[in-house]
Amino acid sequence: MFGPAGAQEGAHRRRGDRGAVGRGLGAPEEGYTHGLVVAFDDLDALERYLYDPVHLAGDPEILPYYGRMRVGPAITDDPDPDLLAKIGAPHEAKLAKYPEWAPLMDSIPEVRIF
């Protein structure tokens, strides 16, 4: 389930994919107020998420409101030394397929990528 009771699950949900969205519990001085954590069983699930119609439609509605954003896997149980590059590849492919996505990401004043 995503968010508080009554929030709709995203259409991208598949068996094994998990996530939560809500109020951030981190240090207030970092300036983050909310967070979204999504876990995927494999890279195919990540790609389904990135290209899901609900996600594609939501980006233009949500991203312009971001003041700062931290992106990336903070931890993994996958020993693959090339995992970060493999995670980045679908994002780069999305930028190539949807050139209008780049200005949306560029409109966020501060983006940190792990």
CSV table of C-alpha atoms in Angstrom, one decimal:
chain,number,residue,atom,x,y,z
A,1,MET,CA,0.0,0.0,0.0
A,2,PHE,CA,1.2,3.5,-0.7
A,3,GLY,CA,0.5,6.4,1.6
A,4,PRO,CA,-2.2,6.8,4.3
A,5,ALA,CA,-5.4,4.8,4.5
A,6,GLY,CA,-7.5,5.5,1.5
A,7,ALA,CA,-4.6,6.4,-0.9
A,8,GLN,CA,-4.8,4.6,-4.2
A,9,GLU,CA,-2.1,2.1,-5.1
A,10,GLY,CA,-0.2,2.9,-8.2
A,11,ALA,CA,-1.0,0.9,-11.4
A,12,HIS,CA,2.7,0.0,-11.5
A,13,ARG,CA,2.4,-2.4,-8.5
A,14,ARG,CA,3.3,-5.9,-9.3
A,15,ARG,CA,3.9,-9.0,-7.2
A,16,GLY,CA,7.1,-8.3,-5.2
A,17,ASP,CA,7.3,-4.5,-5.8
A,18,ARG,CA,6.9,-2.5,-2.5
A,19,GLY,CA,6.8,1.1,-1.5
A,20,ALA,CA,5.7,3.8,0.8
A,21,VAL,CA,5.2,7.5,0.5
A,22,GLY,CA,4.7,10.0,3.3
A,23,ARG,CA,6.1,12.4,5.8
A,24,GLY,CA,9.9,12.4,6.0
A,25,LEU,CA,11.4,11.3,9.3
A,26,GLY,CA,14.9,12.6,8.6
A,27,ALA,CA,16.7,15.6,10.0
A,28,PRO,CA,14.7,18.8,9.4
A,29,GLU,CA,17.8,20.8,8.6
A,30,GLU,CA,18.2,18.7,5.5
A,31,GLY,CA,15.1,20.3,4.1
A,32,TYR,CA,13.2,17.2,3.1
A,33,THR,CA,9.6,17.0,4.2
A,34,HIS,CA,8.3,13.9,2.4
A,35,GLY,CA,9.7,10.8,0.9
A,36,LEU,CA,9.0,8.0,-1.5
A,37,VAL,CA,10.7,4.6,-1.2
A,38,VAL,CA,10.1,2.0,-3.8
A,39,ALA,CA,11.7,-1.5,-3.8
A,40,PHE,CA,11.9,-3.7,-6.9
A,41,ASP,CA,12.7,-7.4,-7.2
A,42,ASP,CA,14.6,-6.9,-10.4
A,43,LEU,CA,15.5,-4.3,-13.1
A,44,ASP,CA,12.5,-5.3,-15.3
A,45,ALA,CA,10.3,-4.1,-12.4
A,46,LEU,CA,12.1,-0.8,-12.3
A,47,GLU,CA,11.6,-0.3,-16.0
A,48,ARG,CA,7.9,-1.2,-15.7
A,49,TYR,CA,7.6,1.5,-13.0
A,50,LEU,CA,9.4,4.2,-15.0
A,51,TYR,CA,7.2,3.6,-18.1
A,52,ASP,CA,3.9,3.0,-16.3
A,53,PRO,CA,1.2,5.3,-17.8
A,54,VAL,CA,0.3,6.5,-14.3
A,55,HIS,CA,3.9,7.4,-13.6
A,56,LEU,CA,4.4,9.1,-16.9
A,57,ALA,CA,1.3,11.2,-16.4
A,58,GLY,CA,2.2,12.1,-12.9
A,59,ASP,CA,5.7,13.4,-13.5
A,60,PRO,CA,4.5,16.7,-15.2
A,61,GLU,CA,2.0,17.2,-12.4
A,62,ILE,CA,4.3,16.5,-9.5
A,63,LEU,CA,8.0,17.3,-10.4
A,64,PRO,CA,7.5,21.1,-10.8
A,65,TYR,CA,6.7,21.3,-7.1
A,66,TYR,CA,9.9,19.7,-6.0
A,67,GLY,CA,12.5,22.0,-4.3
A,68,ARG,CA,15.0,19.3,-3.9
A,69,MET,CA,15.3,15.6,-4.6
A,70,ARG,CA,17.6,12.7,-3.6
A,71,VAL,CA,17.5,9.8,-6.1
A,72,GLY,CA,19.1,6.4,-6.0
A,73,PRO,CA,19.5,3.2,-4.2
A,74,ALA,CA,20.9,3.7,-0.8
A,75,ILE,CA,21.3,0.0,-0.1
A,76,THR,CA,21.1,-3.3,-2.0
A,77,ASP,CA,21.6,-7.0,-1.4
A,78,ASP,CA,22.8,-7.5,-5.0
A,79,PRO,CA,26.5,-8.1,-5.2
A,80,ASP,CA,26.7,-7.0,-8.9
A,81,PRO,CA,29.5,-4.3,-9.1
A,82,ASP,CA,27.8,-2.8,-12.2
A,83,LEU,CA,24.4,-2.4,-10.5
A,84,LEU,CA,24.4,1.4,-10.3
A,85,ALA,CA,25.1,1.6,-14.1
A,86,LYS,CA,22.3,-0.9,-14.7
A,87,ILE,CA,19.9,1.1,-12.6
A,88,GLY,CA,20.8,4.3,-14.4
A,89,ALA,CA,20.3,2.8,-17.9
A,90,PRO,CA,16.5,2.7,-17.9
A,91,HIS,CA,16.5,6.4,-16.6
A,92,GLU,CA,18.8,7.4,-19.5
A,93,ALA,CA,16.6,5.5,-22.0
A,94,LYS,CA,13.5,7.3,-20.6
A,95,LEU,CA,15.3,10.6,-21.2
A,96,ALA,CA,16.0,9.6,-24.8
A,97,LYS,CA,12.5,8.3,-25.4
A,98,TYR,CA,10.7,11.3,-23.7
A,99,PRO,CA,12.8,14.4,-24.2
A,100,GLU,CA,10.2,16.5,-22.4
A,101,TRP,CA,11.2,14.6,-19.2
A,102,ALA,CA,14.7,16.3,-19.1
A,103,PRO,CA,13.3,19.8,-18.5
A,104,LEU,CA,11.1,18.5,-15.8
A,105,MET,CA,14.0,17.0,-14.0
A,106,ASP,CA,16.2,20.1,-14.7
A,107,SER,CA,13.4,22.3,-13.1
A,108,ILE,CA,14.2,20.8,-9.7
A,109,PRO,CA,16.6,23.3,-8.0
A,110,GLU,CA,18.6,20.6,-6.2
A,111,VAL,CA,19.0,16.9,-7.3
A,112,ARG,CA,21.4,14.5,-5.6
A,113,ILE,CA,21.9,11.1,-7.2
A,114,PHE,CA,23.6,8.4,-5.1
